Amino acid sequence: MTDSIQPAADPFRRVLRPEIHIVGIEFQAPFTAVYMAKVMIPRLWSELERRRHEIVRQKQAGNSTGVTLSRSKIYRYVAGVEVSHLHEIPQGMVGLTLPACEYAVYTHQGGSDRAETDQTFLWLAEKLRQRGLEPNMTAYSLESRHSGDAQSMDIYIPLLDNAAEGVSP
């Protein structure tokens, strides 16, 4: 992962991430079903913690990654962990491969429910546009959760390819 130098006024940093593989437990519902997400997402995280030992080749013990595709008709959320590659996917879980991508990363402080993280996502998307960067609203965004820290997470918003100019390799 490579960070680029940003002006002090930016509330985010830009990073390039290589292709990543995630294994976890998935929830899908119509985009408008916010109430379902509010109930189901915490359950996904609880089930993931109970079944985490089934996932082989985990890259960072204790860290978790939420993967969200929320800007389409179907809201898709995976509570998972990053793995070195998709070799064995436990029954009832899914595997995703996300391509190498540039992201804007913001550290979200506070609640982790869908309504609050969506609000942060939209606020950050507006900040990016003010800087001339365009979020890729059709790609997966990430929530990086660190073990032992329930009050903050890093939110990764994918940027369109044309936003990659000016980022250090």
JSON list of C-alpha atoms in Angstrom, two decimals:
[
{"chain": "A", "resi": 1, "resn": "MET", "atom": "CA", "xyz": [0.00, 0.00, 0.00]},
{"chain": "A", "resi": 2, "resn": "THR", "atom": "CA", "xyz": [1.35, 3.38, -0.94]},
{"chain": "A", "resi": 3, "resn": "ASP", "atom": "CA", "xyz": [0.27, 6.68, 0.55]},
{"chain": "A", "resi": 4, "resn": "SER", "atom": "CA", "xyz": [0.65, 9.89, -1.39]},
{"chain": "A", "resi": 5, "resn": "ILE", "atom": "CA", "xyz": [1.33, 13.30, 0.06]},
{"chain": "A", "resi": 6, "resn": "GLN", "atom": "CA", "xyz": [-1.86, 15.29, 0.62]},
{"chain": "A", "resi": 7, "resn": "PRO", "atom": "CA", "xyz": [-2.45, 18.90, 1.64]},
{"chain": "A", "resi": 8, "resn": "ALA", "atom": "CA", "xyz": [-3.14, 19.25, 5.36]},
{"chain": "A", "resi": 9, "resn": "ALA", "atom": "CA", "xyz": [-6.73, 20.36, 4.66]},
{"chain": "A", "resi": 10, "resn": "ASP", "atom": "CA", "xyz": [-7.74, 16.96, 3.26]},
{"chain": "A", "resi": 11, "resn": "PRO", "atom": "CA", "xyz": [-9.77, 14.84, 5.69]},
{"chain": "A", "resi": 12, "resn": "PHE", "atom": "CA", "xyz": [-8.66, 11.74, 3.77]},
{"chain": "A", "resi": 13, "resn": "ARG", "atom": "CA", "xyz": [-5.59, 10.14, 2.31]},
{"chain": "A", "resi": 14, "resn": "ARG", "atom": "CA", "xyz": [-5.21, 8.40, -1.05]},
{"chain": "A", "resi": 15, "resn": "VAL", "atom": "CA", "xyz": [-3.83, 4.88, -1.20]},
{"chain": "A", "resi": 16, "resn": "LEU", "atom": "CA", "xyz": [-3.20, 2.29, -3.86]},
{"chain": "A", "resi": 17, "resn": "ARG", "atom": "CA", "xyz": [-4.17, -1.22, -2.81]},
{"chain": "A", "resi": 18, "resn": "PRO", "atom": "CA", "xyz": [-3.19, -4.32, -4.73]},
{"chain": "A", "resi": 19, "resn": "GLU", "atom": "CA", "xyz": [-5.79, -6.95, -5.59]},
{"chain": "A", "resi": 20, "resn": "ILE", "atom": "CA", "xyz": [-7.33, -8.29, -2.39]},
{"chain": "A", "resi": 21, "resn": "HIS", "atom": "CA", "xyz": [-9.27, -11.42, -1.51]},
{"chain": "A", "resi": 22, "resn": "ILE", "atom": "CA", "xyz": [-12.00, -11.46, 1.13]},
{"chain": "A", "resi": 23, "resn": "VAL", "atom": "CA", "xyz": [-13.79, -14.45, 2.67]},
{"chain": "A", "resi": 24, "resn": "GLY", "atom": "CA", "xyz": [-16.83, -13.84, 4.83]},
{"chain": "A", "resi": 25, "resn": "ILE", "atom": "CA", "xyz": [-20.54, -13.91, 5.41]},
{"chain": "A", "resi": 26, "resn": "GLU", "atom": "CA", "xyz": [-22.86, -12.01, 3.09]},
{"chain": "A", "resi": 27, "resn": "PHE", "atom": "CA", "xyz": [-26.13, -10.10, 3.40]},
{"chain": "A", "resi": 28, "resn": "GLN", "atom": "CA", "xyz": [-28.12, -8.91, 0.38]},
{"chain": "A", "resi": 29, "resn": "ALA", "atom": "CA", "xyz": [-31.34, -6.88, 0.34]},
{"chain": "A", "resi": 30, "resn": "PRO", "atom": "CA", "xyz": [-33.01, -4.15, -1.70]},
{"chain": "A", "resi": 31, "resn": "PHE", "atom": "CA", "xyz": [-31.12, -0.87, -1.32]},
{"chain": "A", "resi": 32, "resn": "THR", "atom": "CA", "xyz": [-34.11, 0.70, 0.44]},
{"chain": "A", "resi": 33, "resn": "ALA", "atom": "CA", "xyz": [-34.14, -1.95, 3.20]},
{"chain": "A", "resi": 34, "resn": "VAL", "atom": "CA", "xyz": [-32.05, 0.07, 5.67]},
{"chain": "A", "resi": 35, "resn": "TYR", "atom": "CA", "xyz": [-33.99, -1.43, 8.58]},
{"chain": "A", "resi": 36, "resn": "MET", "atom": "CA", "xyz": [-32.94, -4.96, 7.52]},
{"chain": "A", "resi": 37, "resn": "ALA", "atom": "CA", "xyz": [-29.29, -3.94, 7.27]},
{"chain": "A", "resi": 38, "resn": "LYS", "atom": "CA", "xyz": [-29.43, -2.40, 10.74]},
{"chain": "A", "resi": 39, "resn": "VAL", "atom": "CA", "xyz": [-30.49, -5.78, 12.16]},
{"chain": "A", "resi": 40, "resn": "MET", "atom": "CA", "xyz": [-28.53, -8.13, 9.90]},
{"chain": "A", "resi": 41, "resn": "ILE", "atom": "CA", "xyz": [-25.07, -6.55, 9.73]},
{"chain": "A", "resi": 42, "resn": "PRO", "atom": "CA", "xyz": [-24.34, -6.90, 13.48]},
{"chain": "A", "resi": 43, "resn": "ARG", "atom": "CA", "xyz": [-25.45, -10.54, 13.18]},
{"chain": "A", "resi": 44, "resn": "LEU", "atom": "CA", "xyz": [-23.01, -11.08, 10.33]},
{"chain": "A", "resi": 45, "resn": "TRP", "atom": "CA", "xyz": [-20.15, -9.80, 12.48]},
{"chain": "A", "resi": 46, "resn": "SER", "atom": "CA", "xyz": [-21.17, -12.04, 15.39]},
{"chain": "A", "resi": 47, "resn": "GLU", "atom": "CA", "xyz": [-21.38, -15.08, 13.13]},
{"chain": "A", "resi": 48, "resn": "LEU", "atom": "CA", "xyz": [-18.04, -14.22, 11.53]},
{"chain": "A", "resi": 49, "resn": "GLU", "atom": "CA", "xyz": [-16.37, -14.10, 14.95]},
{"chain": "A", "resi": 50, "resn": "ARG", "atom": "CA", "xyz": [-17.86, -17.50, 15.84]},
{"chain": "A", "resi": 51, "resn": "ARG", "atom": "CA", "xyz": [-16.69, -19.02, 12.55]},
{"chain": "A", "resi": 52, "resn": "ARG", "atom": "CA", "xyz": [-13.47, -17.08, 11.97]},
{"chain": "A", "resi": 53, "resn": "HIS", "atom": "CA", "xyz": [-11.37, -20.16, 12.78]},
{"chain": "A", "resi": 54, "resn": "GLU", "atom": "CA", "xyz": [-12.79, -21.85, 9.63]},
{"chain": "A", "resi": 55, "resn": "ILE", "atom": "CA", "xyz": [-11.18, -19.30, 7.30]},
{"chain": "A", "resi": 56, "resn": "VAL", "atom": "CA", "xyz": [-7.73, -20.36, 6.16]},
{"chain": "A", "resi": 57, "resn": "ARG", "atom": "CA", "xyz": [-4.83, -18.16, 5.08]},
{"chain": "A", "resi": 58, "resn": "GLN", "atom": "CA", "xyz": [-5.94, -15.01, 6.94]},
{"chain": "A", "resi": 59, "resn": "LYS", "atom": "CA", "xyz": [-3.54, -12.12, 6.32]},
{"chain": "A", "resi": 60, "resn": "GLN", "atom": "CA", "xyz": [-3.93, -10.07, 9.53]},
{"chain": "A", "resi": 61, "resn": "ALA", "atom": "CA", "xyz": [-5.10, -11.87, 12.65]},
{"chain": "A", "resi": 62, "resn": "GLY", "atom": "CA", "xyz": [-7.81, -9.94, 14.47]},
{"chain": "A", "resi": 63, "resn": "ASN", "atom": "CA", "xyz": [-8.55, -7.44, 11.68]},
{"chain": "A", "resi": 64, "resn": "SER", "atom": "CA", "xyz": [-11.80, -7.62, 9.74]},
{"chain": "A", "resi": 65, "resn": "THR", "atom": "CA", "xyz": [-13.01, -6.06, 6.53]},
{"chain": "A", "resi": 66, "resn": "GLY", "atom": "CA", "xyz": [-16.55, -5.06, 5.66]},
{"chain": "A", "resi": 67, "resn": "VAL", "atom": "CA", "xyz": [-17.13, -4.98, 1.91]},
{"chain": "A", "resi": 68, "resn": "THR", "atom": "CA", "xyz": [-20.07, -2.91, 0.69]},
{"chain": "A", "resi": 69, "resn": "LEU", "atom": "CA", "xyz": [-21.75, -2.46, -2.64]},
{"chain": "A", "resi": 70, "resn": "SER", "atom": "CA", "xyz": [-24.47, -0.01, -1.75]},
{"chain": "A", "resi": 71, "resn": "ARG", "atom": "CA", "xyz": [-25.03, 2.28, -4.68]},
{"chain": "A", "resi": 72, "resn": "SER", "atom": "CA", "xyz": [-27.17, -0.08, -6.75]},
{"chain": "A", "resi": 73, "resn": "LYS", "atom": "CA", "xyz": [-30.65, -1.62, -6.48]},
{"chain": "A", "resi": 74, "resn": "ILE", "atom": "CA", "xyz": [-29.31, -4.44, -4.33]},
{"chain": "A", "resi": 75, "resn": "TYR", "atom": "CA", "xyz": [-27.37, -3.58, -1.17]},
{"chain": "A", "resi": 76, "resn": "ARG", "atom": "CA", "xyz": [-24.61, -6.13, -0.66]},
{"chain": "A", "resi": 77, "resn": "TYR", "atom": "CA", "xyz": [-22.52, -6.37, 2.51]},
{"chain": "A", "resi": 78, "resn": "VAL", "atom": "CA", "xyz": [-19.87, -8.93, 3.40]},
{"chain": "A", "resi": 79, "resn": "ALA", "atom": "CA", "xyz": [-18.41, -9.16, 6.91]},
{"chain": "A", "resi": 80, "resn": "GLY", "atom": "CA", "xyz": [-15.10, -10.86, 6.27]},
{"chain": "A", "resi": 81, "resn": "VAL", "atom": "CA", "xyz": [-11.37, -11.12, 6.56]},
{"chain": "A", "resi": 82, "resn": "GLU", "atom": "CA", "xyz": [-8.62, -10.60, 4.04]},
{"chain": "A", "resi": 83, "resn": "VAL", "atom": "CA", "xyz": [-6.94, -13.82, 2.92]},
{"chain": "A", "resi": 84, "resn": "SER", "atom": "CA", "xyz": [-3.82, -14.48, 0.86]},
{"chain": "A", "resi": 85, "resn": "HIS", "atom": "CA", "xyz": [-5.91, -16.16, -1.86]},
{"chain": "A", "resi": 86, "resn": "LEU", "atom": "CA", "xyz": [-9.27, -17.81, -2.39]},
{"chain": "A", "resi": 87, "resn": "HIS", "atom": "CA", "xyz": [-8.43, -21.46, -1.92]},
{"chain": "A", "resi": 88, "resn": "GLU", "atom": "CA", "xyz": [-11.02, -22.85, 0.45]},
{"chain": "A", "resi": 89, "resn": "ILE", "atom": "CA", "xyz": [-14.26, -21.04, 1.18]},
{"chain": "A", "resi": 90, "resn": "PRO", "atom": "CA", "xyz": [-16.15, -22.48, 4.17]},
{"chain": "A", "resi": 91, "resn": "GLN", "atom": "CA", "xyz": [-19.73, -23.60, 3.61]},
{"chain": "A", "resi": 92, "resn": "GLY", "atom": "CA", "xyz": [-22.19, -20.73, 3.90]},
{"chain": "A", "resi": 93, "resn": "MET", "atom": "CA", "xyz": [-19.52, -18.11, 3.23]},
{"chain": "A", "resi": 94, "resn": "VAL", "atom": "CA", "xyz": [-18.55, -16.21, 0.08]},
{"chain": "A", "resi": 95, "resn": "GLY", "atom": "CA", "xyz": [-15.26, -15.22, -1.48]},
{"chain": "A", "resi": 96, "resn": "LEU", "atom": "CA", "xyz": [-14.60, -11.95, -3.31]},
{"chain": "A", "resi": 97, "resn": "THR", "atom": "CA", "xyz": [-11.64, -10.74, -5.30]},
{"chain": "A", "resi": 98, "resn": "LEU", "atom": "CA", "xyz": [-11.38, -6.98, -5.58]},
{"chain": "A", "resi": 99, "resn": "PRO", "atom": "CA", "xyz": [-9.07, -5.60, -8.27]},
{"chain": "A", "resi": 100, "resn": "ALA", "atom": "CA", "xyz": [-6.14, -3.30, -7.56]},
{"chain": "A", "resi": 101, "resn": "CYS", "atom": "CA", "xyz": [-7.56, 0.13, -7.02]},
{"chain": "A", "resi": 102, "resn": "GLU", "atom": "CA", "xyz": [-6.90, 3.61, -5.72]},
{"chain": "A", "resi": 103, "resn": "TYR", "atom": "CA", "xyz": [-8.98, 4.53, -2.68]},
{"chain": "A", "resi": 104, "resn": "ALA", "atom": "CA", "xyz": [-9.66, 7.60, -0.61]},
{"chain": "A", "resi": 105, "resn": "VAL", "atom": "CA", "xyz": [-9.38, 6.55, 3.04]},
{"chain": "A", "resi": 106, "resn": "TYR", "atom": "CA", "xyz": [-11.08, 8.28, 5.92]},
{"chain": "A", "resi": 107, "resn": "THR", "atom": "CA", "xyz": [-11.05, 7.25, 9.59]},
{"chain": "A", "resi": 108, "resn": "HIS", "atom": "CA", "xyz": [-14.67, 7.17, 10.75]},
{"chain": "A", "resi": 109, "resn": "GLN", "atom": "CA", "xyz": [-15.20, 7.71, 14.48]},
{"chain": "A", "resi": 110, "resn": "GLY", "atom": "CA", "xyz": [-18.43, 6.57, 16.09]},
{"chain": "A", "resi": 111, "resn": "GLY", "atom": "CA", "xyz": [-21.17, 4.10, 15.25]},
{"chain": "A", "resi": 112, "resn": "SER", "atom": "CA", "xyz": [-20.79, 1.41, 12.64]},
{"chain": "A", "resi": 113, "resn": "ASP", "atom": "CA", "xyz": [-24.43, 0.99, 11.61]},
{"chain": "A", "resi": 114, "resn": "ARG", "atom": "CA", "xyz": [-25.39, 1.44, 7.98]},
{"chain": "A", "resi": 115, "resn": "ALA", "atom": "CA", "xyz": [-27.09, 4.82, 8.39]},
{"chain": "A", "resi": 116, "resn": "GLU", "atom": "CA", "xyz": [-24.06, 6.39, 10.08]},
{"chain": "A", "resi": 117, "resn": "THR", "atom": "CA", "xyz": [-21.46, 4.91, 7.71]},
{"chain": "A", "resi": 118, "resn": "ASP", "atom": "CA", "xyz": [-23.62, 5.87, 4.69]},
{"chain": "A", "resi": 119, "resn": "GLN", "atom": "CA", "xyz": [-23.70, 9.44, 6.00]},
{"chain": "A", "resi": 120, "resn": "THR", "atom": "CA", "xyz": [-19.89, 9.42, 6.31]},
{"chain": "A", "resi": 121, "resn": "PHE", "atom": "CA", "xyz": [-19.58, 7.90, 2.82]},
{"chain": "A", "resi": 122, "resn": "LEU", "atom": "CA", "xyz": [-21.74, 10.62, 1.25]},
{"chain": "A", "resi": 123, "resn": "TRP", "atom": "CA", "xyz": [-19.93, 13.39, 3.14]},
{"chain": "A", "resi": 124, "resn": "LEU", "atom": "CA", "xyz": [-16.56, 12.06, 1.99]},
{"chain": "A", "resi": 125, "resn": "ALA", "atom": "CA", "xyz": [-17.77, 11.63, -1.60]},
{"chain": "A", "resi": 126, "resn": "GLU", "atom": "CA", "xyz": [-18.67, 15.33, -1.62]},
{"chain": "A", "resi": 127, "resn": "LYS", "atom": "CA", "xyz": [-15.24, 16.27, -0.19]},
{"chain": "A", "resi": 128, "resn": "LEU", "atom": "CA", "xyz": [-13.59, 14.20, -2.93]},
{"chain": "A", "resi": 129, "resn": "ARG", "atom": "CA", "xyz": [-15.58, 15.94, -5.65]},
{"chain": "A", "resi": 130, "resn": "GLN", "atom": "CA", "xyz": [-14.59, 19.32, -4.22]},
{"chain": "A", "resi": 131, "resn": "ARG", "atom": "CA", "xyz": [-10.96, 18.20, -4.74]},
{"chain": "A", "resi": 132, "resn": "GLY", "atom": "CA", "xyz": [-11.64, 17.13, -8.33]},
{"chain": "A", "resi": 133, "resn": "LEU", "atom": "CA", "xyz": [-11.68, 13.41, -7.50]},
{"chain": "A", "resi": 134, "resn": "GLU", "atom": "CA", "xyz": [-14.54, 11.16, -8.55]},
{"chain": "A", "resi": 135, "resn": "PRO", "atom": "CA", "xyz": [-15.66, 8.23, -6.37]},
{"chain": "A", "resi": 136, "resn": "ASN", "atom": "CA", "xyz": [-16.40, 5.03, -8.25]},
{"chain": "A", "resi": 137, "resn": "MET", "atom": "CA", "xyz": [-19.97, 4.48, -7.08]},
{"chain": "A", "resi": 138, "resn": "THR", "atom": "CA", "xyz": [-20.27, 1.11, -8.86]},
{"chain": "A", "resi": 139, "resn": "ALA", "atom": "CA", "xyz": [-17.27, -0.52, -7.14]},
{"chain": "A", "resi": 140, "resn": "TYR", "atom": "CA", "xyz": [-17.03, -2.06, -3.69]},
{"chain": "A", "resi": 141, "resn": "SER", "atom": "CA", "xyz": [-16.08, 0.17, -0.79]},
{"chain": "A", "resi": 142, "resn": "LEU", "atom": "CA", "xyz": [-14.31, -1.22, 2.27]},
{"chain": "A", "resi": 143, "resn": "GLU", "atom": "CA", "xyz": [-14.52, -0.79, 6.02]},
{"chain": "A", "resi": 144, "resn": "SER", "atom": "CA", "xyz": [-11.33, -1.85, 7.76]},
{"chain": "A", "resi": 145, "resn": "ARG", "atom": "CA", "xyz": [-12.03, -2.77, 11.38]},
{"chain": "A", "resi": 146, "resn": "HIS", "atom": "CA", "xyz": [-9.19, -3.27, 13.82]},
{"chain": "A", "resi": 147, "resn": "SER", "atom": "CA", "xyz": [-9.45, -5.74, 16.68]},
{"chain": "A", "resi": 148, "resn": "GLY", "atom": "CA", "xyz": [-10.25, -4.14, 20.00]},
{"chain": "A", "resi": 149, "resn": "ASP", "atom": "CA", "xyz": [-11.42, -0.81, 18.48]},
{"chain": "A", "resi": 150, "resn": "ALA", "atom": "CA", "xyz": [-15.20, -0.78, 18.06]},
{"chain": "A", "resi": 151, "resn": "GLN", "atom": "CA", "xyz": [-15.42, 3.02, 17.84]},
{"chain": "A", "resi": 152, "resn": "SER", "atom": "CA", "xyz": [-13.41, 3.68, 14.70]},
{"chain": "A", "resi": 153, "resn": "MET", "atom": "CA", "xyz": [-12.86, 2.17, 11.27]},
{"chain": "A", "resi": 154, "resn": "ASP", "atom": "CA", "xyz": [-11.11, 3.16, 8.09]},
{"chain": "A", "resi": 155, "resn": "ILE", "atom": "CA", "xyz": [-13.56, 3.65, 5.21]},
{"chain": "A", "resi": 156, "resn": "TYR", "atom": "CA", "xyz": [-12.06, 3.06, 1.76]},
{"chain": "A", "resi": 157, "resn": "ILE", "atom": "CA", "xyz": [-13.92, 4.67, -1.15]},
{"chain": "A", "resi": 158, "resn": "PRO", "atom": "CA", "xyz": [-12.75, 3.53, -4.59]},
{"chain": "A", "resi": 159, "resn": "LEU", "atom": "CA", "xyz": [-11.79, 6.27, -7.02]},
{"chain": "A", "resi": 160, "resn": "LEU", "atom": "CA", "xyz": [-12.33, 6.25, -10.76]},
{"chain": "A", "resi": 161, "resn": "ASP", "atom": "CA", "xyz": [-9.21, 5.48, -12.80]},
{"chain": "A", "resi": 162, "resn": "ASN", "atom": "CA", "xyz": [-8.81, 9.06, -14.00]},
{"chain": "A", "resi": 163, "resn": "ALA", "atom": "CA", "xyz": [-8.33, 10.08, -10.36]},
{"chain": "A", "resi": 164, "resn": "ALA", "atom": "CA", "xyz": [-5.08, 8.07, -10.17]},
{"chain": "A", "resi": 165, "resn": "GLU", "atom": "CA", "xyz": [-2.98, 10.88, -11.62]},
{"chain": "A", "resi": 166, "resn": "GLY", "atom": "CA", "xyz": [-0.64, 12.41, -9.10]},
{"chain": "A", "resi": 167, "resn": "VAL", "atom": "CA", "xyz": [-0.47, 9.40, -6.77]},
{"chain": "A", "resi": 168, "resn": "SER", "atom": "CA", "xyz": [2.93, 7.98, -6.00]},
{"chain": "A", "resi": 169, "resn": "PRO", "atom": "CA", "xyz": [3.33, 4.34, -7.11]}
]
